[in-house]
Coordinates of C-alpha atoms in Angstrom, one line a residue:
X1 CA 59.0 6.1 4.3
X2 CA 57.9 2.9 2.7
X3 CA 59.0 -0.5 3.3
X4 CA 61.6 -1.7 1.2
X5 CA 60.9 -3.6 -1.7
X6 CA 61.5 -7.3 -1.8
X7 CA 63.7 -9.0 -3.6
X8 CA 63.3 -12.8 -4.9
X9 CA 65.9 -14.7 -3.4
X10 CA 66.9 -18.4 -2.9
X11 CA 68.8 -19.5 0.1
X12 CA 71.1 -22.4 -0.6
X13 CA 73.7 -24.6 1.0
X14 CA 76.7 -25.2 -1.2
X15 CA 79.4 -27.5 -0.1
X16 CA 80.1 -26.5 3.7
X17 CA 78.6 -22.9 3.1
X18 CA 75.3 -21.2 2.6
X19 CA 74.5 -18.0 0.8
X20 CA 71.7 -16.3 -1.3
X21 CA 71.6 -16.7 -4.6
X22 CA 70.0 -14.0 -7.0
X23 CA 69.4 -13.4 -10.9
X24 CA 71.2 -10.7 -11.6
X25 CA 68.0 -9.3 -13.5
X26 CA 66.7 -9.1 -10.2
X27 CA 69.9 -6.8 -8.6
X28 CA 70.6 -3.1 -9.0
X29 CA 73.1 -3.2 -12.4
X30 CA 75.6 -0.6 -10.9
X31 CA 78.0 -2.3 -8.4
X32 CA 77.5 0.3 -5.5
X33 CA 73.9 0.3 -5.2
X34 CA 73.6 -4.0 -5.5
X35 CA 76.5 -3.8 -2.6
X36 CA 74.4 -1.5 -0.9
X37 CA 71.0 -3.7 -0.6
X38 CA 73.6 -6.5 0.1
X39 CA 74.6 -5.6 2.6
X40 CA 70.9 -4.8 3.9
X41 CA 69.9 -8.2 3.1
X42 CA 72.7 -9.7 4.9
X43 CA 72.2 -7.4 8.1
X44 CA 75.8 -6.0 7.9
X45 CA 77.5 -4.6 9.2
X46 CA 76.0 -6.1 12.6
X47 CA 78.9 -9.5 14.3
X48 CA 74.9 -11.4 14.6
X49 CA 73.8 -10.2 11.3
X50 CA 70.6 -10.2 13.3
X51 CA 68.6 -8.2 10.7
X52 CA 69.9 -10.1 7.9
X53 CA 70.1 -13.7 5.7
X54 CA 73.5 -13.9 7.5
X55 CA 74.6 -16.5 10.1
X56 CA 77.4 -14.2 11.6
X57 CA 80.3 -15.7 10.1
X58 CA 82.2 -15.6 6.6
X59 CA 80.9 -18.9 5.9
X60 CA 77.2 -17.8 5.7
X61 CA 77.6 -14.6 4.5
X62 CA 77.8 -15.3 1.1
X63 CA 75.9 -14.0 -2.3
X64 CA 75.9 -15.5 -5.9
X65 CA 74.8 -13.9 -8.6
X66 CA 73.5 -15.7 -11.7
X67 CA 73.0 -15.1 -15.4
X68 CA 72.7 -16.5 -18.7
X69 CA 76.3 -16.4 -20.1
X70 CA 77.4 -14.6 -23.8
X71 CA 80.7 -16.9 -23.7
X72 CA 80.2 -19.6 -26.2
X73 CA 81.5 -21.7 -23.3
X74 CA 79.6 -21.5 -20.8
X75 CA 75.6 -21.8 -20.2
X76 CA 75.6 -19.3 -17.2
X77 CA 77.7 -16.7 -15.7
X78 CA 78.5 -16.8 -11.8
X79 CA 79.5 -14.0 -9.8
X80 CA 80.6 -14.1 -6.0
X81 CA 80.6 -11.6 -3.6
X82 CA 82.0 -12.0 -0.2
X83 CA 79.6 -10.1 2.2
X84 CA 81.5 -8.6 5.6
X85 CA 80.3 -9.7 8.5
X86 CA 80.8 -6.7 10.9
X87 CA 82.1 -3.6 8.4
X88 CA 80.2 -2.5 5.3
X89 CA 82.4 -4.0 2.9
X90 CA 81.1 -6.3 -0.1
X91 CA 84.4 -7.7 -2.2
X92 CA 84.2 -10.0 -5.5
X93 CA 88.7 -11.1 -5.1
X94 CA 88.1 -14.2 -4.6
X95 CA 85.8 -17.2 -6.4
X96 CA 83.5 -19.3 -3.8
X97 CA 83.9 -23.1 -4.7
X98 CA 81.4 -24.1 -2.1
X99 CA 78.7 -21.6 -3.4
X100 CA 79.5 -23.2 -6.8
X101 CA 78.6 -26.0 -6.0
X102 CA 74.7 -24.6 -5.6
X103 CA 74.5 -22.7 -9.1
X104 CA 73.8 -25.8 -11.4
X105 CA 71.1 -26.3 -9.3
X106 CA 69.8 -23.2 -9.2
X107 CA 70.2 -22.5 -12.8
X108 CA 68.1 -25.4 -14.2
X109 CA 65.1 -24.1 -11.4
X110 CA 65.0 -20.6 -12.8
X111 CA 64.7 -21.6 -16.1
X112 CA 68.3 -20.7 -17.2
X113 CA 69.7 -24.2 -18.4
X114 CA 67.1 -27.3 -19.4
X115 CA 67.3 -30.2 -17.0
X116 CA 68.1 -33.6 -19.1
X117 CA 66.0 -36.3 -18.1
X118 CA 68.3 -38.1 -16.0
X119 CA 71.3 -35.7 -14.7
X120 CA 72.1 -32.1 -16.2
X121 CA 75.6 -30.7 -17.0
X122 CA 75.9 -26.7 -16.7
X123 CA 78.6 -24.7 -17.7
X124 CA 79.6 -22.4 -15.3
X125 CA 82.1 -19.2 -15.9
X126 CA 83.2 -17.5 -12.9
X127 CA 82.8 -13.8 -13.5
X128 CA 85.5 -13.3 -10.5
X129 CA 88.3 -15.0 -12.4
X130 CA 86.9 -15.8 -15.7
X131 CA 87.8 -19.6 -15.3
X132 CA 84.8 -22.2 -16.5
X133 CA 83.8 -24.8 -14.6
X134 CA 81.2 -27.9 -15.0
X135 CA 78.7 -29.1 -12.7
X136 CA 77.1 -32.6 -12.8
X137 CA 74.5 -33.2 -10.6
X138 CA 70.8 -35.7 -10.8
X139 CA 67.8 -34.0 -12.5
X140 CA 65.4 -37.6 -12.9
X141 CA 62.5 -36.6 -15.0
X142 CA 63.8 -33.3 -15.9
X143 CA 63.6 -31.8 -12.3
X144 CA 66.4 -31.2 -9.7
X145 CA 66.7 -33.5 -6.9
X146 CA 68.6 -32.7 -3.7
X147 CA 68.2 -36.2 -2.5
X148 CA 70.9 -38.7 -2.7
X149 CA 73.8 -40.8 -0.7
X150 CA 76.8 -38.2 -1.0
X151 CA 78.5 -37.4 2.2
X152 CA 80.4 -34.5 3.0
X153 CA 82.4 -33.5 5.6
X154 CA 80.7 -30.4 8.1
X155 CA 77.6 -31.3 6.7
X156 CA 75.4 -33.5 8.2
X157 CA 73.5 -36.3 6.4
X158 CA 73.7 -37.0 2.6
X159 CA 72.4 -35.8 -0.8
X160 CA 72.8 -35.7 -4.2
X161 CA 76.5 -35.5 -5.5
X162 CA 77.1 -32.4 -7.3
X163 CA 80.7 -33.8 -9.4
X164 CA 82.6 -30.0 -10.2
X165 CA 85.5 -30.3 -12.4
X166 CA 87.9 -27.4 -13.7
X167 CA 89.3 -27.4 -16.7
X168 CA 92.7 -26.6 -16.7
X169 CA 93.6 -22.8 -15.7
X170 CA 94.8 -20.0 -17.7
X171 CA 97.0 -18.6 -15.3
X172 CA 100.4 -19.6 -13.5
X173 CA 100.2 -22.5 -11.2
X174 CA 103.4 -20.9 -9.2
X175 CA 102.4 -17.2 -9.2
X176 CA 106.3 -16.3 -8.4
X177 CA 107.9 -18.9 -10.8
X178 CA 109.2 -20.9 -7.8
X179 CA 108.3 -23.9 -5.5
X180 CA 109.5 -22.5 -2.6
X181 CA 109.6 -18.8 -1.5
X182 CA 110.9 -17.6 1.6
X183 CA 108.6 -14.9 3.3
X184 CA 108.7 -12.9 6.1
X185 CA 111.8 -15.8 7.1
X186 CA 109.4 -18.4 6.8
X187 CA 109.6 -21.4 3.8
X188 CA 106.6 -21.6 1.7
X189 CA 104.8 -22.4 -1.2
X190 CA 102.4 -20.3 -2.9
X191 CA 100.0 -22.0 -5.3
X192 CA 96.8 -20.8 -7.5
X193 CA 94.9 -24.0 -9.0
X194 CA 91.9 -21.6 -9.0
X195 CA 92.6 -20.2 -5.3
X196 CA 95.7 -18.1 -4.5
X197 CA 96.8 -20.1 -1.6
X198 CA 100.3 -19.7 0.7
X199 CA 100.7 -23.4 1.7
X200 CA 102.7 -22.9 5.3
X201 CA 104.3 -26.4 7.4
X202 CA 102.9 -25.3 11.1
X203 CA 105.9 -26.6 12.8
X204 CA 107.9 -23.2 11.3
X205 CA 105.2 -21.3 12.8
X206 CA 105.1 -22.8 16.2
X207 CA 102.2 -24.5 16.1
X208 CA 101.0 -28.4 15.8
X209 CA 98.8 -27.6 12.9
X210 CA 95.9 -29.8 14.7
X211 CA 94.6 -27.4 17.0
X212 CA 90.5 -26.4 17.1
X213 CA 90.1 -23.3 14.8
X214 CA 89.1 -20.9 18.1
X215 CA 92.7 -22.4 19.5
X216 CA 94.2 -20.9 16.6
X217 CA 92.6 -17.9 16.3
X218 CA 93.5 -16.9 20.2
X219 CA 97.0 -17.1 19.4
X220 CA 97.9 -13.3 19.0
X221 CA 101.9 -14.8 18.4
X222 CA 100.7 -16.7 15.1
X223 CA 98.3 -13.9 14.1
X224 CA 100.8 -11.4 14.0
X225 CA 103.2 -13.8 12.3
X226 CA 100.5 -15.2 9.6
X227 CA 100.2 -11.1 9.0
X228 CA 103.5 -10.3 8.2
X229 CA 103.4 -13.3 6.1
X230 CA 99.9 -12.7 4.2
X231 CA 101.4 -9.3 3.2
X232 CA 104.7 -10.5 2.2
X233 CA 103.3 -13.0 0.1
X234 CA 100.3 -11.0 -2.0
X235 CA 103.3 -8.9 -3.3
X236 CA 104.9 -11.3 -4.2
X237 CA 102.3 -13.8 -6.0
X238 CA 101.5 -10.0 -7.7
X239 CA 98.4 -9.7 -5.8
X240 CA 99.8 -5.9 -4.6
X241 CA 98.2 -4.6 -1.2
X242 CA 96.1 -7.6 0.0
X243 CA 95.2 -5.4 3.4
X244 CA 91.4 -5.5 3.5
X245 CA 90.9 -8.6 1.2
X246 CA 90.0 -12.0 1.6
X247 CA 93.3 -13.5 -1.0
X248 CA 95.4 -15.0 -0.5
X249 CA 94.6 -17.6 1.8
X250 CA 97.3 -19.0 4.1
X251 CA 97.1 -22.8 4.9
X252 CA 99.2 -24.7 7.3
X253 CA 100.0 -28.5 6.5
X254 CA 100.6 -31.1 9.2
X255 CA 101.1 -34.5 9.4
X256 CA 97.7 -36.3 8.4
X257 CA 96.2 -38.3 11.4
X258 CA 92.5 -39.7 9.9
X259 CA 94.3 -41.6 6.6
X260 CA 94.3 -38.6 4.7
X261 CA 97.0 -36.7 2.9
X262 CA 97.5 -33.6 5.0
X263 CA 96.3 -31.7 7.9
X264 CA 95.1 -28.5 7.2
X265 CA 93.9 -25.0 8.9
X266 CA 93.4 -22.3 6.6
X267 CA 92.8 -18.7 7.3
X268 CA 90.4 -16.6 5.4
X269 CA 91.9 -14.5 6.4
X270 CA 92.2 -14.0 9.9
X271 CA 89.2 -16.1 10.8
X272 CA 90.1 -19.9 10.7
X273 CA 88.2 -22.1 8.2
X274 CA 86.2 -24.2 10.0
X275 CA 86.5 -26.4 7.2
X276 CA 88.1 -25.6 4.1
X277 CA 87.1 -24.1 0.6
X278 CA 86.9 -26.4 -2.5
X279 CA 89.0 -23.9 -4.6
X280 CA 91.7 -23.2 -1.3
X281 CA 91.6 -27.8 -1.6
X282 CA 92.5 -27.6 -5.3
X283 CA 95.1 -25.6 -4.7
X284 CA 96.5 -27.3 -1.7
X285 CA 96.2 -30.4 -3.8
X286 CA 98.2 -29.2 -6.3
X287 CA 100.9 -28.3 -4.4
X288 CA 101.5 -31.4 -2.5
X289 CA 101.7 -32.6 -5.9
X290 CA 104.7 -30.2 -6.6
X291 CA 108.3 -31.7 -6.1
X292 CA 110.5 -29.8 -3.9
X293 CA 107.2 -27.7 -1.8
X294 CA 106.8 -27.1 1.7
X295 CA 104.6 -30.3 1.7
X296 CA 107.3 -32.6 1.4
X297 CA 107.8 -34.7 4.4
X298 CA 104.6 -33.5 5.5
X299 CA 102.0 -35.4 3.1
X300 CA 101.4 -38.7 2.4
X301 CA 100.4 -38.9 -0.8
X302 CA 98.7 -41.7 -2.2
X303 CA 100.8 -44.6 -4.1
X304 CA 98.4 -44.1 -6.9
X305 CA 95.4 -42.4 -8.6
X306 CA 95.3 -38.7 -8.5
X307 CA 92.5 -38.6 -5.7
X308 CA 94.2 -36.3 -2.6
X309 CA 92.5 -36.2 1.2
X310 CA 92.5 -33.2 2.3
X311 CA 92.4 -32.7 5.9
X312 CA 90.5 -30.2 7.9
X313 CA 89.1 -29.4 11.4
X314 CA 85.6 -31.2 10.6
X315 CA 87.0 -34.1 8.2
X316 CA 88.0 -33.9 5.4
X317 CA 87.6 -33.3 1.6
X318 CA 88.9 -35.3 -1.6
X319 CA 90.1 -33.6 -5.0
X320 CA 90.7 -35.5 -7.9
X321 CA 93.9 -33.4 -9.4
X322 CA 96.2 -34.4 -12.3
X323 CA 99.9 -32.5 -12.1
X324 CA 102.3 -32.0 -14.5
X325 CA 105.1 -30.9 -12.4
X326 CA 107.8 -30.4 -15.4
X327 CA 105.9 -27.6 -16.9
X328 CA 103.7 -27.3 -14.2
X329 CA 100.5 -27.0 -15.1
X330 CA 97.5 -29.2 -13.7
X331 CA 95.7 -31.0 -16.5
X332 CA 92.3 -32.0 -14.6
X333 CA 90.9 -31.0 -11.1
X334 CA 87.5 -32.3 -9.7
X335 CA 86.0 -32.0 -6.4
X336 CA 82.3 -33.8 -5.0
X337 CA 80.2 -31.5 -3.5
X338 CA 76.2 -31.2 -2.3
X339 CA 74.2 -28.6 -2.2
X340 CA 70.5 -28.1 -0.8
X341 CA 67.9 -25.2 -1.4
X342 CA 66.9 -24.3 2.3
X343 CA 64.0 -21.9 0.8
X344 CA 63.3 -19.8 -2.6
X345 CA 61.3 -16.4 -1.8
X346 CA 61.0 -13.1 -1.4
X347 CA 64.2 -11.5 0.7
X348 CA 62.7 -8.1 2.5
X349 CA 66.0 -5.6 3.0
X350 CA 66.1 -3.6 6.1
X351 CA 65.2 0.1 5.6
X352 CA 68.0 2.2 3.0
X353 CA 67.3 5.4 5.9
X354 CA 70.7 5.2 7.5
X355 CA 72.4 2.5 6.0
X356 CA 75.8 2.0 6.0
X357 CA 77.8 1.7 2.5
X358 CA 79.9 -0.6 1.5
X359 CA 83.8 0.5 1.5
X360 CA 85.7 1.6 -1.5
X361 CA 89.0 0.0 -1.0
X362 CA 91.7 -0.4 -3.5
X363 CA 91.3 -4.2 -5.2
X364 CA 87.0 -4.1 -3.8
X365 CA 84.2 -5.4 -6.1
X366 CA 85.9 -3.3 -9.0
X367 CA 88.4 -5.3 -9.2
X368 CA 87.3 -8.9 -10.1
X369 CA 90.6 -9.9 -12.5
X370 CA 92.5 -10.1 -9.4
X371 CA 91.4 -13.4 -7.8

């Protein structure tokens, strides 16, 4: 047999994850086969991903995908596709905010958008929801630069700022009409501001809410419980059977202890975030901002401004996010992000001869309207 062909491929670092990114010229058009070398290129289903791109978490097991767009709207199209870490699987129900954060970038160095000669804006529409998005980022004399002063939490050093704002959504800010929901006898709030999200207070669950993420996840009492919950709760926000897929996300809200707003640990979905995800912030943003959620007594929002610290186990991350809580509907959302190009190449896949294929499940990659 004859080695596999290689694939041109740039490995990036969005926000607090990393993935490949890809034209989609440059992938198999039909969903099954382009899962298929995915998950070759990644080196799943393997807990190392030894034989892959992947670092052996959700995190870094990431893919975009990148075209020009047809929407009058947009400049590009942006699809993402959550690669499994240890089972075949490849699913597109959910959007990547982090990985977003790279495709501005990415799009001006393959020749898809023109860099302006002192910072480019790109017009993103995400494939997996089709909600738009803008990225803002530094192109001085036409050409990206990754250099710059931004911080971010769970990454280390600075770079350029990459400014993402989100128009406002299509979609229901309250997926079940209310601000609170009782689930599985627990009081919650489920929110989508681009990321379904269950917001959960920790103290119903048991749990401080500032534990380490490995604390968390050895706690087979608030697994089972978050569970029960996770299922309860995709029914009801009218995501049906979420068994198998990464949304919704649950995040639990404690009392903030670094000057933030909230303390959060979100699950995605059984792993916990070591961080959190710029879509899962907006969302948790927005429904501190609601009067009457589970966040009430919990955050301490700021006096002013619509800027909201968000809380997580490596620091924290700020969204700009405008509520209208009489309708509600959120007017503006904006997050600062970074992200680096690590190398741009040629991606060898292991051998086809033996492969495992990625799992057909109900709500999988042929079902990108969910998210």
């Amino acid at each position: 047999m004859s080695a596999p062909e290689g694939v041109r491929c740039t490995l990036m670092r969005g926000g607090t994850s990393k993935g490949a990114y890809f034209l989609a010229g440059d992938l198999p058009a039909e969903p099954a086969a382009r899962d298929a070398l995915l998950l070759r290129v990644m080196g799943s289903p393997d807990p190392r991903q030894i034989d892959g791109l992947g670092g052996g978490h959700p995190l870094t097991s990431k893919v975009a995908v990148v075209s020009g767009s047809a929407d009058p709207d947009a400049d590009v199209d942006y699809l993402f596709l959550q690669v499994a870490v240890d089972a075949p699987e490849v699913t597109d129900r959910q959007n990547c905010g982090n990985l977003l954060a790279g495709v501005g970038p990415f799009a001006v160095e393959r020749g898809l958008v023109p860099a302006g000669d002192t910072e480019t804006s790109v017009r993103i529409r995400m494939l997996n929801t089709g909600e738009l998005a803008v990225a803002t980022f530094p192109t001085p004399g036409g050409r990206v630069d990754p250099t710059g002063t931004a911080a971010i939490s769970g990454v280390p050093g600075t770079a350029a700022a990459v400014v993402v704002e989100f128009p406002q959504g299509t979609g229901p800010l309250l997926p079940t009409g209310n601000v609170r929901d009782t689930v599985a006898g627990t009081e919650v709030t489920c929110v989508d501001n681009g990321m379904p999200v269950v917001l959960i207070p920790a103290a119903a669950l048991g749990v401080g809410g500032h534990e380490t993420p490995a604390e968390l996840e050895g706690d087979a009492v608030l697994a089972g419980r978050l569970r029960e919950i996770r299922s309860a709760a995709g029914r009801l926000m009218g995501l049906g059977d979420v068994e198998g897929t990464t949304v919704p996300k649950l995040t639990l809200l404690a009392p903030p202890r670094d000057g933030g707003a909230v303390a959060t640990r979100t699950f995605i979905p059984v792993r916990c975030h070591t961080s959190i995800g710029v879509l899962g912030a907006a969302s948790v943003a927005a429904g501190l901002r609601l009067p009457g959620g589970v966040g009430e007594g919990i955050a301490r929002l700021p006096g002013s401004g619509d800027r909201v610290r968000v809380e997580h186990p490596t620091g924290f991350l700020e969204v700009d996010v405008r509520v209208d809580p009489g309708l509600p509907v959120v007017r503006r959302t904006a997050v600062v992000r970074t992200a680096r190009k690590i190398f741009d190449g040629t991606v060898y896949p292991r051998s086809a001869r033996a492969a495992p294929t990625p799992a057909q499940r109900p709500g999988g990659h042929h079902d990108s309207a969910a998210s």
